[in-house]
C-alpha positions as a Markdown table, in Angstrom:
| # | Residue | x | y | z |
|---|---|---|---|---|
| 1 | Met | 45.2 | 12.2 | 66.0 |
| 2 | Arg | 43.5 | 11.9 | 62.8 |
| 3 | Phe | 43.9 | 13.5 | 59.7 |
| 4 | Ile | 42.1 | 13.6 | 56.2 |
| 5 | Trp | 43.6 | 14.8 | 52.8 |
| 6 | Pro | 41.8 | 16.3 | 50.1 |
| 7 | Ala | 40.9 | 13.4 | 47.5 |
| 8 | Leu | 42.9 | 13.1 | 44.3 |
| 9 | Pro | 41.7 | 14.6 | 41.6 |
| 10 | Ser | 40.8 | 11.6 | 39.5 |
| 11 | Ala | 38.3 | 10.6 | 42.3 |
| 12 | Arg | 35.0 | 11.4 | 41.7 |
| 13 | Val | 33.2 | 13.3 | 44.5 |
| 14 | Gly | 30.9 | 11.0 | 46.0 |
| 15 | Ser | 32.3 | 7.7 | 44.6 |
| 16 | Ser | 33.9 | 4.5 | 45.8 |
| 17 | Ser | 37.2 | 5.2 | 44.8 |
| 18 | Trp | 36.6 | 8.9 | 46.5 |
| 19 | Leu | 36.3 | 6.6 | 49.8 |
| 20 | Leu | 39.4 | 4.6 | 48.8 |
| 21 | His | 41.6 | 7.6 | 48.1 |
| 22 | Leu | 40.5 | 9.7 | 51.6 |
| 23 | Arg | 41.5 | 7.0 | 54.1 |
| 24 | Ser | 44.5 | 6.3 | 52.0 |
| 25 | Phe | 45.8 | 9.9 | 52.8 |
| 26 | Ala | 44.0 | 9.6 | 56.7 |
| 27 | Val | 46.6 | 6.6 | 56.6 |
| 28 | Ala | 49.7 | 9.3 | 55.8 |
| 29 | Gly | 48.1 | 11.6 | 58.0 |
| 30 | Gln | 48.3 | 10.0 | 60.8 |
| 31 | Leu | 51.4 | 8.2 | 60.2 |
| 32 | Ala | 52.8 | 11.7 | 59.8 |
| 33 | Thr | 50.9 | 13.4 | 62.9 |
| 34 | Ile | 52.3 | 10.7 | 65.2 |
| 35 | Leu | 55.9 | 10.9 | 63.8 |
| 36 | Phe | 55.8 | 14.4 | 64.2 |
| 37 | Ala | 54.8 | 14.2 | 68.3 |
| 38 | Leu | 57.4 | 11.7 | 68.5 |
| 39 | Leu | 60.4 | 13.2 | 66.8 |
| 40 | Val | 59.9 | 16.8 | 67.0 |
| 41 | Ile | 57.6 | 17.5 | 69.8 |
| 42 | Gly | 58.9 | 14.1 | 72.2 |
| 43 | Val | 55.0 | 14.1 | 73.2 |
| 44 | Asp | 54.8 | 11.3 | 75.9 |
| 45 | Leu | 52.1 | 9.1 | 73.8 |
| 46 | Pro | 51.0 | 5.2 | 73.8 |
| 47 | Tyr | 52.5 | 4.7 | 70.3 |
| 48 | Gly | 51.8 | 1.4 | 70.7 |
| 49 | Pro | 48.3 | 1.4 | 70.7 |
| 50 | Leu | 48.4 | 4.5 | 67.8 |
| 51 | Leu | 49.9 | 2.5 | 65.7 |
| 52 | Ser | 48.0 | -0.4 | 66.5 |
| 53 | Leu | 44.8 | 1.8 | 64.8 |
| 54 | Val | 46.5 | 3.4 | 62.2 |
| 55 | Gly | 47.2 | -0.1 | 61.1 |
| 56 | Leu | 44.0 | -1.1 | 61.1 |
| 57 | Thr | 43.1 | 1.6 | 59.5 |
| 58 | Ala | 45.3 | 1.0 | 56.8 |
| 59 | Val | 44.8 | -3.1 | 56.0 |
| 60 | Thr | 40.9 | -2.5 | 56.2 |
| 61 | Asn | 41.2 | -0.1 | 53.2 |
| 62 | Leu | 43.8 | -2.5 | 51.7 |
| 63 | Val | 40.8 | -5.2 | 51.9 |
| 64 | Tyr | 38.5 | -2.0 | 50.5 |
| 65 | Trp | 41.0 | -1.9 | 47.3 |
| 66 | Val | 40.8 | -5.7 | 46.6 |
| 67 | Trp | 37.2 | -5.5 | 46.9 |
| 68 | Leu | 36.7 | -2.9 | 44.4 |
| 69 | Arg | 39.1 | -4.4 | 41.7 |
| 70 | Arg | 37.0 | -7.9 | 42.1 |
| 71 | Thr | 33.4 | -5.6 | 42.1 |
| 72 | Gly | 35.3 | -3.5 | 39.0 |
| 73 | Pro | 35.3 | 0.7 | 38.7 |
| 74 | Glu | 32.7 | 1.0 | 36.2 |
| 75 | Thr | 30.2 | -0.9 | 38.9 |
| 76 | Ser | 30.8 | 0.7 | 41.7 |
| 77 | Glu | 30.9 | 4.0 | 40.4 |
| 78 | Ala | 27.9 | 4.1 | 38.8 |
| 79 | Ile | 26.2 | 2.1 | 41.8 |
| 80 | Ala | 28.0 | 4.9 | 44.4 |
| 81 | Glu | 26.9 | 7.8 | 42.6 |
| 82 | Ser | 23.4 | 6.2 | 42.7 |
| 83 | Ile | 23.0 | 5.9 | 46.5 |
| 84 | Pro | 22.2 | 9.7 | 48.2 |
| 85 | Glu | 18.9 | 11.6 | 48.7 |
| 86 | Arg | 16.7 | 8.0 | 48.1 |
| 87 | Ser | 13.3 | 7.7 | 49.2 |
| 88 | Asp | 12.3 | 4.3 | 50.6 |
| 89 | Arg | 10.9 | 3.1 | 47.2 |
| 90 | Glu | 13.7 | 3.7 | 45.5 |
| 91 | Leu | 16.4 | 2.2 | 48.3 |
| 92 | Ala | 14.2 | -1.0 | 47.8 |
| 93 | Gln | 15.5 | -0.5 | 43.9 |
| 94 | Val | 18.9 | 0.4 | 44.9 |
| 95 | Glu | 18.9 | -2.8 | 47.1 |
| 96 | Arg | 18.0 | -4.9 | 43.9 |
| 97 | Asp | 20.1 | -3.7 | 42.2 |
| 98 | Gly | 23.1 | -4.0 | 44.5 |
| 99 | Ser | 24.3 | -0.2 | 45.3 |
| 100 | Trp | 22.5 | -1.7 | 48.8 |
| 101 | Glu | 26.2 | -3.4 | 48.9 |
| 102 | Ile | 28.2 | -0.5 | 48.0 |
| 103 | Gln | 26.2 | 1.5 | 50.4 |
| 104 | Ser | 26.3 | -0.8 | 53.4 |
| 105 | Ile | 29.8 | -1.4 | 52.7 |
| 106 | Ala | 30.8 | 2.8 | 52.7 |
| 107 | Leu | 28.7 | 3.2 | 55.9 |
| 108 | Gly | 30.7 | 0.4 | 58.1 |
| 109 | Leu | 34.2 | 1.7 | 56.9 |
| 110 | Met | 32.9 | 5.3 | 58.1 |
| 111 | Leu | 31.8 | 3.8 | 61.3 |
| 112 | Leu | 34.8 | 2.3 | 61.6 |
| 113 | Asp | 36.9 | 5.4 | 61.1 |
| 114 | Leu | 34.7 | 7.1 | 64.1 |
| 115 | Ala | 35.8 | 4.4 | 66.3 |
| 116 | Thr | 39.1 | 4.7 | 64.9 |
| 117 | Leu | 39.1 | 8.7 | 66.0 |
| 118 | Thr | 37.6 | 7.9 | 69.3 |
| 119 | Ala | 40.5 | 5.3 | 70.3 |
| 120 | Met | 43.3 | 7.3 | 69.5 |
| 121 | Leu | 41.6 | 10.5 | 71.2 |
| 122 | Tyr | 41.3 | 8.5 | 73.9 |
| 123 | Phe | 45.1 | 7.6 | 74.3 |
| 124 | Ser | 45.6 | 11.4 | 73.1 |
| 125 | Gly | 44.2 | 13.8 | 75.5 |
| 126 | Gly | 40.3 | 12.9 | 74.6 |
| 127 | Ala | 38.4 | 16.3 | 73.3 |
| 128 | Ser | 41.4 | 18.2 | 74.6 |
| 129 | Asn | 43.1 | 17.0 | 71.7 |
| 130 | Pro | 42.8 | 19.5 | 68.7 |
| 131 | Phe | 42.5 | 17.1 | 66.6 |
| 132 | Ser | 39.0 | 15.9 | 67.8 |
| 133 | Phe | 37.7 | 18.5 | 65.3 |
| 134 | Phe | 38.0 | 15.7 | 62.3 |
| 135 | Tyr | 34.6 | 14.3 | 63.9 |
| 136 | Phe | 33.4 | 17.0 | 61.8 |
| 137 | Val | 35.1 | 15.9 | 58.8 |
| 138 | Asn | 34.1 | 12.7 | 58.9 |
| 139 | Leu | 30.4 | 13.4 | 59.3 |
| 140 | Ala | 30.6 | 15.8 | 56.3 |
| 141 | Val | 32.4 | 13.0 | 54.0 |
| 142 | Gly | 29.5 | 10.8 | 55.0 |
| 143 | Cys | 26.8 | 13.1 | 54.3 |
| 144 | Val | 28.4 | 13.2 | 50.6 |
| 145 | Met | 28.4 | 9.9 | 49.8 |
| 146 | Leu | 25.6 | 7.9 | 52.0 |
| 147 | Asn | 21.7 | 8.8 | 52.0 |
| 148 | Pro | 20.4 | 10.8 | 54.4 |
| 149 | Arg | 19.3 | 8.2 | 57.4 |
| 150 | Ala | 22.8 | 6.7 | 57.0 |
| 151 | Ala | 24.4 | 10.0 | 57.1 |
| 152 | Trp | 22.3 | 11.0 | 60.7 |
| 153 | Leu | 23.4 | 7.4 | 61.9 |
| 154 | Leu | 26.9 | 8.6 | 61.4 |
| 155 | Thr | 26.2 | 11.6 | 63.4 |
| 156 | Val | 24.9 | 9.7 | 66.5 |
| 157 | Ala | 28.0 | 7.5 | 66.3 |
| 158 | Ala | 29.9 | 10.7 | 66.8 |
| 159 | Ser | 28.1 | 12.3 | 69.2 |
| 160 | Val | 28.6 | 8.9 | 71.7 |
| 161 | Gly | 32.1 | 8.8 | 70.5 |
| 162 | Tyr | 32.9 | 13.0 | 71.3 |
| 163 | Ala | 30.5 | 12.2 | 74.8 |
| 164 | Phe | 32.9 | 9.1 | 75.7 |
| 165 | Val | 36.3 | 10.7 | 74.9 |
| 166 | Leu | 34.7 | 13.9 | 76.9 |
| 167 | Arg | 34.9 | 11.7 | 80.1 |
| 168 | Trp | 37.9 | 9.3 | 79.8 |
| 169 | Ser | 40.9 | 9.8 | 78.3 |
| 170 | Val | 44.8 | 9.0 | 78.5 |
| 171 | Pro | 46.0 | 12.3 | 80.1 |
| 172 | Val | 48.7 | 14.4 | 77.9 |
| 173 | Glu | 50.7 | 16.8 | 79.7 |
| 174 | Glu | 51.4 | 19.1 | 76.9 |
| 175 | Leu | 47.4 | 19.4 | 76.6 |
| 176 | Gly | 46.5 | 20.1 | 79.6 |
| 177 | Gly | 45.9 | 16.9 | 81.1 |
| 178 | Gly | 43.1 | 14.8 | 81.8 |
| 179 | Val | 39.2 | 14.5 | 83.1 |
| 180 | Asp | 38.8 | 13.1 | 86.4 |
| 181 | Ala | 36.3 | 9.7 | 85.4 |
| 182 | Thr | 35.0 | 9.5 | 89.1 |
| 183 | Gln | 33.2 | 12.9 | 88.6 |
| 184 | Pro | 30.3 | 13.7 | 86.8 |
| 185 | Tyr | 29.9 | 15.9 | 83.7 |
| 186 | Asp | 30.7 | 19.4 | 84.5 |
| 187 | Leu | 28.9 | 22.4 | 83.2 |
| 188 | Arg | 31.5 | 23.1 | 80.8 |
| 189 | Ser | 31.5 | 19.2 | 79.5 |
| 190 | Ile | 27.8 | 19.6 | 79.1 |
| 191 | Gly | 28.3 | 22.7 | 77.4 |
| 192 | Leu | 31.0 | 21.5 | 75.2 |
| 193 | Met | 28.8 | 18.5 | 74.6 |
| 194 | Leu | 25.2 | 20.5 | 73.6 |
| 195 | Ala | 27.6 | 22.5 | 71.0 |
| 196 | Phe | 29.4 | 19.3 | 69.6 |
| 197 | Val | 25.9 | 18.0 | 69.2 |
| 198 | Thr | 24.4 | 21.3 | 67.7 |
| 199 | Cys | 27.2 | 21.6 | 65.2 |
| 200 | Ala | 26.8 | 18.2 | 64.1 |
| 201 | Ser | 23.4 | 18.0 | 63.2 |
| 202 | Val | 23.9 | 21.7 | 61.7 |
| 203 | Val | 27.0 | 20.3 | 59.4 |
| 204 | Thr | 24.7 | 16.8 | 58.6 |
| 205 | Tyr | 21.3 | 19.0 | 57.5 |
| 206 | Phe | 22.8 | 21.6 | 55.3 |
| 207 | Val | 25.3 | 19.1 | 53.7 |
| 208 | Thr | 22.5 | 16.2 | 53.4 |
| 209 | Arg | 20.2 | 19.2 | 51.9 |
| 210 | Thr | 23.0 | 20.7 | 49.4 |
| 211 | Thr | 24.1 | 17.4 | 48.3 |
| 212 | Gly | 20.9 | 16.4 | 47.5 |
| 213 | Met | 20.0 | 19.6 | 45.7 |
| 214 | Leu | 23.2 | 19.2 | 43.6 |
| 215 | Arg | 22.4 | 15.8 | 42.7 |
| 216 | Ser | 19.2 | 16.6 | 41.7 |
| 217 | Arg | 20.2 | 19.6 | 39.4 |
| 218 | Glu | 22.5 | 16.8 | 38.0 |
| 219 | Arg | 20.0 | 14.7 | 37.4 |
| 220 | Gln | 17.7 | 17.1 | 35.9 |
| 221 | Leu | 20.5 | 18.4 | 34.0 |
| 222 | Arg | 21.4 | 15.1 | 32.7 |
| 223 | Glu | 17.5 | 14.5 | 31.5 |
| 224 | Asn | 17.7 | 17.9 | 29.4 |
| 225 | Gln | 20.7 | 16.5 | 27.7 |
| 226 | Leu | 19.0 | 13.3 | 26.9 |
| 227 | Ala | 16.0 | 15.3 | 26.1 |
| 228 | Gln | 17.7 | 17.6 | 23.8 |
| 229 | Ala | 20.1 | 14.8 | 22.0 |
| 230 | Ala | 16.5 | 13.2 | 21.1 |
| 231 | Asp | 15.9 | 16.5 | 19.7 |
| 232 | Arg | 18.3 | 16.2 | 17.2 |
| 233 | Lys | 18.1 | 13.1 | 16.2 |
| 234 | Leu | 14.4 | 13.6 | 15.7 |
| 235 | Glu | 15.1 | 16.7 | 13.7 |
| 236 | Ser | 18.0 | 14.7 | 11.6 |
| 237 | Leu | 15.7 | 11.6 | 11.1 |
| 238 | Thr | 13.0 | 13.6 | 9.8 |
| 239 | Thr | 15.3 | 15.6 | 7.5 |
| 240 | Leu | 16.6 | 12.7 | 6.5 |
| 241 | Ala | 12.9 | 10.8 | 5.6 |
| 242 | Ala | 11.9 | 14.5 | 4.2 |
| 243 | Gly | 14.7 | 14.6 | 1.3 |
| 244 | Ala | 14.7 | 11.1 | 1.0 |
| 245 | Ala | 11.0 | 10.8 | 0.3 |
| 246 | His | 11.5 | 14.1 | -2.2 |
| 247 | Glu | 14.7 | 12.8 | -4.3 |
| 248 | Leu | 13.1 | 9.3 | -4.6 |
| 249 | Ala | 9.7 | 10.6 | -5.7 |
| 250 | Thr | 11.3 | 12.0 | -9.1 |
| 251 | Pro | 13.0 | 8.9 | -10.1 |
| 252 | Leu | 9.9 | 6.4 | -8.9 |
| 253 | Ser | 7.2 | 8.6 | -11.2 |
| 254 | Thr | 9.8 | 7.7 | -13.8 |
| 255 | Ile | 9.8 | 4.0 | -13.4 |
| 256 | Asp | 6.6 | 4.2 | -13.5 |
| 257 | Val | 5.3 | 5.9 | -16.2 |
| 258 | Val | 8.0 | 4.0 | -18.4 |
| 259 | Ala | 6.6 | 0.6 | -16.9 |
| 260 | Arg | 3.4 | 1.7 | -18.0 |
| 261 | Glu | 4.0 | 2.7 | -21.5 |
| 262 | Leu | 5.9 | -0.6 | -21.9 |
| 263 | Thr | 2.5 | -2.5 | -20.7 |
| 264 | Arg | 0.8 | -0.7 | -23.1 |
| 265 | His | 3.1 | -1.2 | -25.8 |
| 266 | Leu | 3.2 | -5.0 | -25.1 |
| 267 | Glu | -0.8 | -5.2 | -25.5 |
| 268 | Gly | -1.4 | -7.9 | -28.4 |
| 269 | Val | 1.9 | -8.8 | -28.7 |
| 270 | Asp | 3.1 | -12.3 | -28.4 |
| 271 | Lys | 5.6 | -12.6 | -25.3 |
| 272 | Pro | 6.3 | -15.0 | -22.5 |
| 273 | Glu | 4.2 | -15.4 | -19.5 |
| 274 | Thr | 7.1 | -14.2 | -17.3 |
| 275 | Val | 7.0 | -10.6 | -19.0 |
| 276 | Asp | 3.6 | -10.0 | -17.8 |
| 277 | Glu | 4.4 | -11.2 | -14.4 |
| 278 | Asp | 7.5 | -9.6 | -14.7 |
| 279 | Leu | 5.6 | -6.1 | -15.1 |
| 280 | Arg | 2.8 | -7.3 | -12.7 |
| 281 | Leu | 5.4 | -7.0 | -10.3 |
| 282 | Ile | 7.1 | -4.2 | -10.9 |
| 283 | Asp | 4.0 | -2.3 | -10.4 |
| 284 | His | 3.4 | -4.0 | -7.2 |
| 285 | Gln | 6.6 | -2.8 | -6.2 |
| 286 | Leu | 6.3 | 0.9 | -7.1 |
| 287 | Asp | 3.0 | 0.7 | -5.2 |
| 288 | Leu | 4.9 | -0.5 | -2.1 |
| 289 | Cys | 7.5 | 2.4 | -2.8 |
| 290 | Arg | 4.5 | 4.9 | -2.5 |
| 291 | His | 3.3 | 3.3 | 0.5 |
| 292 | Ile | 6.7 | 4.0 | 1.9 |
| 293 | Leu | 7.5 | 7.9 | 0.6 |
| 294 | Glu | 4.1 | 7.9 | 2.0 |
| 295 | Arg | 5.2 | 6.7 | 6.2 |
| 296 | Met | 8.1 | 8.6 | 5.3 |
| 297 | Arg | 6.5 | 12.1 | 4.8 |
| 298 | Gly | 4.3 | 11.5 | 7.7 |
| 299 | Ala | 7.4 | 10.7 | 9.8 |
| 300 | Ala | 8.8 | 14.5 | 8.6 |
| 301 | Gly | 6.0 | 16.2 | 9.4 |
| 302 | Asp | 5.9 | 18.2 | 12.6 |
| 303 | Thr | 2.8 | 16.6 | 14.6 |
| 304 | Met | 4.2 | 18.7 | 17.7 |
| 305 | Ala | 3.5 | 22.1 | 16.0 |
| 306 | Gln | -0.1 | 22.2 | 16.3 |
| 307 | Gln | -1.7 | 24.0 | 19.0 |
| 308 | Trp | -2.9 | 22.8 | 22.0 |
| 309 | Tyr | -6.6 | 22.8 | 22.2 |
| 310 | Gln | -9.4 | 21.5 | 24.5 |
| 311 | Thr | -10.9 | 17.8 | 24.2 |
| 312 | Thr | -12.1 | 14.5 | 25.6 |
| 313 | Val | -11.4 | 11.1 | 25.8 |
| 314 | Gly | -14.2 | 9.9 | 23.8 |
| 315 | Asp | -13.6 | 12.2 | 21.5 |
| 316 | Leu | -10.1 | 11.5 | 20.9 |
| 317 | Ile | -10.9 | 7.6 | 20.7 |
| 318 | Asp | -13.4 | 8.9 | 17.9 |
| 319 | Ala | -10.8 | 10.8 | 15.8 |
| 320 | Thr | -8.2 | 7.9 | 16.5 |
| 321 | Leu | -10.8 | 4.8 | 15.1 |
| 322 | Glu | -11.6 | 7.7 | 12.2 |
| 323 | Gly | -8.0 | 6.6 | 10.2 |
| 324 | Val | -7.6 | 3.2 | 11.3 |
| 325 | Arg | -7.3 | 0.0 | 8.6 |
| 326 | Asp | -9.3 | -2.4 | 9.3 |
| 327 | Pro | -11.9 | -1.1 | 11.5 |
| 328 | His | -14.0 | -3.8 | 12.1 |
| 329 | Arg | -11.2 | -5.8 | 14.3 |
| 330 | Val | -10.6 | -3.1 | 16.4 |
| 331 | Glu | -12.4 | -3.0 | 19.8 |
| 332 | Val | -12.9 | -0.6 | 21.8 |
| 333 | Val | -13.9 | -0.9 | 25.2 |
| 334 | Asp | -16.0 | 1.6 | 26.5 |
| 335 | Gly | -15.0 | 3.4 | 29.9 |
| 336 | Thr | -17.3 | 5.1 | 32.4 |
| 337 | Glu | -19.3 | 8.3 | 31.5 |
| 338 | Asp | -16.7 | 10.3 | 34.0 |
| 339 | Val | -13.7 | 8.4 | 31.6 |
| 340 | Glu | -15.9 | 9.5 | 28.5 |
| 341 | Ala | -16.3 | 13.2 | 29.4 |
| 342 | Lys | -13.0 | 13.6 | 31.0 |
| 343 | Thr | -11.4 | 16.9 | 29.2 |
| 344 | Leu | -7.8 | 17.1 | 28.1 |
| 345 | Trp | -5.8 | 20.0 | 26.7 |
| 346 | Met | -3.4 | 18.5 | 23.8 |
| 347 | Pro | -3.2 | 18.2 | 20.0 |
| 348 | Glu | -5.3 | 16.1 | 19.2 |
| 349 | Glu | -4.9 | 15.1 | 15.8 |
| 350 | Ala | -0.6 | 14.3 | 17.0 |
| 351 | Val | -2.3 | 12.2 | 19.7 |
| 352 | Ala | -4.7 | 10.6 | 17.6 |
| 353 | His | -2.1 | 9.6 | 15.2 |
| 354 | Ala | 0.5 | 8.2 | 17.8 |
| 355 | Ile | -2.5 | 5.8 | 19.0 |
| 356 | Arg | -3.5 | 5.2 | 15.5 |
| 357 | Asn | 0.4 | 3.9 | 14.6 |
| 358 | Leu | 0.4 | 1.5 | 17.9 |
| 359 | Ile | -3.4 | -0.1 | 16.8 |
| 360 | His | -2.2 | -0.5 | 13.2 |
| 361 | Asn | 1.1 | -2.2 | 14.9 |
| 362 | Gly | -1.1 | -4.4 | 17.0 |
| 363 | Leu | -2.8 | -5.3 | 14.1 |
| 364 | Asp | -0.2 | -6.4 | 12.3 |
| 365 | Ala | 1.0 | -8.4 | 15.0 |
| 366 | Ser | -2.3 | -10.0 | 15.6 |
| 367 | Gly | -2.5 | -11.8 | 11.9 |
| 368 | Thr | -5.2 | -11.7 | 9.4 |
| 369 | Glu | -7.8 | -13.1 | 12.1 |
| 370 | Gly | -6.5 | -10.7 | 15.5 |
| 371 | Arg | -8.4 | -8.7 | 17.1 |
| 372 | Val | -7.1 | -5.5 | 18.7 |
| 373 | His | -8.3 | -3.8 | 21.9 |
| 374 | Val | -8.1 | -0.2 | 23.0 |
| 375 | Glu | -9.1 | 0.8 | 26.8 |
| 376 | Ser | -8.9 | 4.1 | 28.6 |
| 377 | Arg | -8.5 | 4.5 | 31.9 |
| 378 | Leu | -7.7 | 7.7 | 34.6 |
| 379 | Asp | -5.0 | 7.4 | 37.4 |
| 380 | Gly | -5.5 | 10.6 | 39.2 |
| 381 | Lys | -4.5 | 13.7 | 37.0 |
| 382 | Gln | -2.9 | 10.9 | 33.9 |
| 383 | Val | -4.9 | 9.1 | 31.7 |
| 384 | Gln | -4.2 | 6.1 | 30.0 |
| 385 | Phe | -4.5 | 4.5 | 26.7 |
| 386 | Ile | -3.9 | 0.5 | 26.8 |
| 387 | Val | -3.7 | -0.7 | 22.8 |
| 388 | Thr | -3.6 | -5.0 | 23.6 |
| 389 | Asp | -2.9 | -7.4 | 20.4 |
| 390 | Gln | -3.2 | -10.9 | 20.3 |
| 391 | Gly | 0.1 | -11.4 | 18.7 |
| 392 | Gln | 3.0 | -13.4 | 19.4 |
| 393 | Gly | 4.2 | -11.3 | 22.3 |
| 394 | Met | 8.0 | -10.3 | 22.5 |
| 395 | Thr | 11.2 | -11.3 | 23.9 |
| 396 | Asp | 13.0 | -9.0 | 26.3 |
| 397 | Glu | 15.5 | -8.2 | 23.7 |
| 398 | Val | 13.0 | -7.0 | 21.6 |
| 399 | Leu | 11.7 | -4.8 | 24.6 |
| 400 | Gly | 15.0 | -3.2 | 24.9 |
| 401 | Arg | 15.4 | -2.1 | 21.2 |
| 402 | Ile | 11.6 | -1.5 | 20.7 |
| 403 | Gly | 11.1 | 2.3 | 19.5 |
| 404 | Asp | 14.6 | 2.7 | 18.2 |
| 405 | Pro | 14.6 | 4.3 | 14.9 |
| 406 | Phe | 14.9 | 2.3 | 12.1 |
| 407 | Phe | 14.4 | -0.5 | 14.1 |
| 408 | Thr | 11.0 | -3.4 | 12.9 |
| 409 | Thr | 10.1 | -6.6 | 13.5 |
| 410 | Lys | 7.8 | -6.4 | 10.5 |
| 411 | Glu | 8.7 | -8.1 | 6.9 |
| 412 | Pro | 11.0 | -5.8 | 4.2 |
| 413 | Gly | 8.5 | -3.4 | 3.0 |
| 414 | Arg | 5.8 | -3.3 | 5.9 |
| 415 | Gly | 7.6 | -0.8 | 8.3 |
| 416 | Ile | 10.7 | 1.4 | 8.1 |
| 417 | Gly | 11.1 | 1.2 | 12.0 |
| 418 | Leu | 10.3 | 5.0 | 12.7 |
| 419 | Gly | 6.5 | 4.7 | 13.9 |
| 420 | Leu | 7.4 | 3.6 | 17.2 |
| 421 | Tyr | 10.4 | 6.2 | 17.6 |
| 422 | Leu | 8.1 | 9.4 | 16.4 |
| 423 | Thr | 5.1 | 8.0 | 18.8 |
| 424 | Arg | 7.2 | 8.1 | 21.9 |
| 425 | Asn | 8.7 | 11.5 | 21.0 |
| 426 | Val | 4.9 | 12.9 | 20.7 |
| 427 | Val | 4.0 | 11.1 | 23.9 |
| 428 | Ser | 7.1 | 12.3 | 26.0 |
| 429 | Gln | 7.1 | 16.1 | 24.7 |
| 430 | Met | 3.8 | 16.2 | 25.8 |
| 431 | Gly | 5.4 | 15.5 | 29.5 |
| 432 | Gly | 3.8 | 11.5 | 29.3 |
| 433 | Ser | 4.9 | 7.8 | 28.8 |
| 434 | Leu | 5.0 | 5.1 | 26.8 |
| 435 | Asn | 5.8 | 1.5 | 28.2 |
| 436 | Phe | 5.2 | -2.2 | 26.7 |
| 437 | Arg | 4.0 | -5.0 | 28.7 |
| 438 | Ser | 4.3 | -8.1 | 26.6 |
| 439 | Thr | 4.9 | -12.1 | 27.2 |
| 440 | Pro | 6.0 | -14.5 | 24.5 |
| 441 | Asn | 3.0 | -16.1 | 22.6 |
| 442 | Glu | 0.8 | -14.1 | 24.6 |
| 443 | Gly | 0.2 | -10.8 | 22.8 |
| 444 | Thr | 1.7 | -7.4 | 24.1 |
| 445 | Ser | 0.2 | -4.3 | 25.3 |
| 446 | Ala | 1.5 | -0.9 | 25.0 |
| 447 | Val | 0.1 | 1.8 | 27.3 |
| 448 | Val | 0.4 | 5.5 | 26.7 |
| 449 | Thr | 0.1 | 7.7 | 30.1 |
| 450 | Leu | -0.7 | 11.4 | 29.2 |
| 451 | Pro | -1.3 | 14.3 | 31.6 |
| 452 | Val | -4.9 | 15.6 | 31.8 |
| 453 | Ala | -4.0 | 18.7 | 31.7 |
| 454 | Lys | -1.2 | 20.9 | 29.3 |
| 455 | Pro | 1.9 | 20.8 | 31.3 |
| 456 | Glu | 2.7 | 24.5 | 31.7 |
| 457 | Leu | -1.2 | 24.8 | 32.9 |
| 458 | Ala | -1.2 | 21.8 | 35.5 |
| 459 | Pro | -1.2 | 22.9 | 39.1 |
């Protein structure tokens, strides 16, 4: 006597609202089926217990709706989508994020629905009732919403429920009578049980596998879309930087020429001291503008267009240190011979420039007397470059925004907020990652993780 109707179009498949809609239609379907049996067919059934079970589903669904309203639709939907296909380590993170609560509630409701279906079948002919096939509907819904372990738990529960109604039920004459509970399982019952368990296992296996593959494909698609968006943003930024550098070069050069001519004409002329101070200030600001333009031109360069070739960890560090300012303030922690001689495949200059940006940021953060430590490590098929400064560290708020284009904590004129963004872009295009560890008043460590081999050449 169980009935499930397709979810409303507004409910996203596998979401909390989807389950809410499914259970709402289940209540409507159950009531319609009971009324049809009572008023149209006139079947003699224990309608009191059946209506009580429908009421139980309706009440729990109402409580579930209230809980979703309090939780918030955005939060509950986002959490629910992250439940399926989780590894053990990911499940721990899920629990910390609060989505484990969503999964537990969904699993509890589905187990309750299986128990309700079993009870309804008990009062309406047991396994001889055609609605016993709706066990598979409940299993399919569970496989879509829950992780595989929980889905298999539903399969076990459904098998136990079917085994129960296969032996014990209130007989219904129109369905061919009941079963003799005093007799052991006969050959037909054993065959039905084996068929049910086999079908339930096949449904659970393939639906969970298919759901996992679809969600994996969705995640990959979102990652590709984010990568394309980042590439478009980088292209826009580099185009803007190149255009600004080109357009500003001419007027700044003109100002520089005029300022020098003015300085030459005023030599030997009586004038207030403030005039000389203003001329020196103009010259200083022009030098500052030239440095900014150089950084903008560097930002517009296509560093990843370089050819990938063979190098070593030691050669890469040497190439990085060649262009570092204040090299006496940079301490390189010598690695073992195995680390220094490790063969790498990468565009050496692009990576050296990216790590050099991190070193320069560390020098700026460490003050005039602070030092920066550079260390290299091997971690399986990856190599790590760790740049640690002696600065004041960063707050969680700054760490959350670090790497955003045009975001900088430096004073005006010392940075345009593109260095870390471009560094992260170079690292990510190589299949690596850039992470930061920082504690206020204790400095910051930038960790660059790169694959040892070129991505398409890696085994």
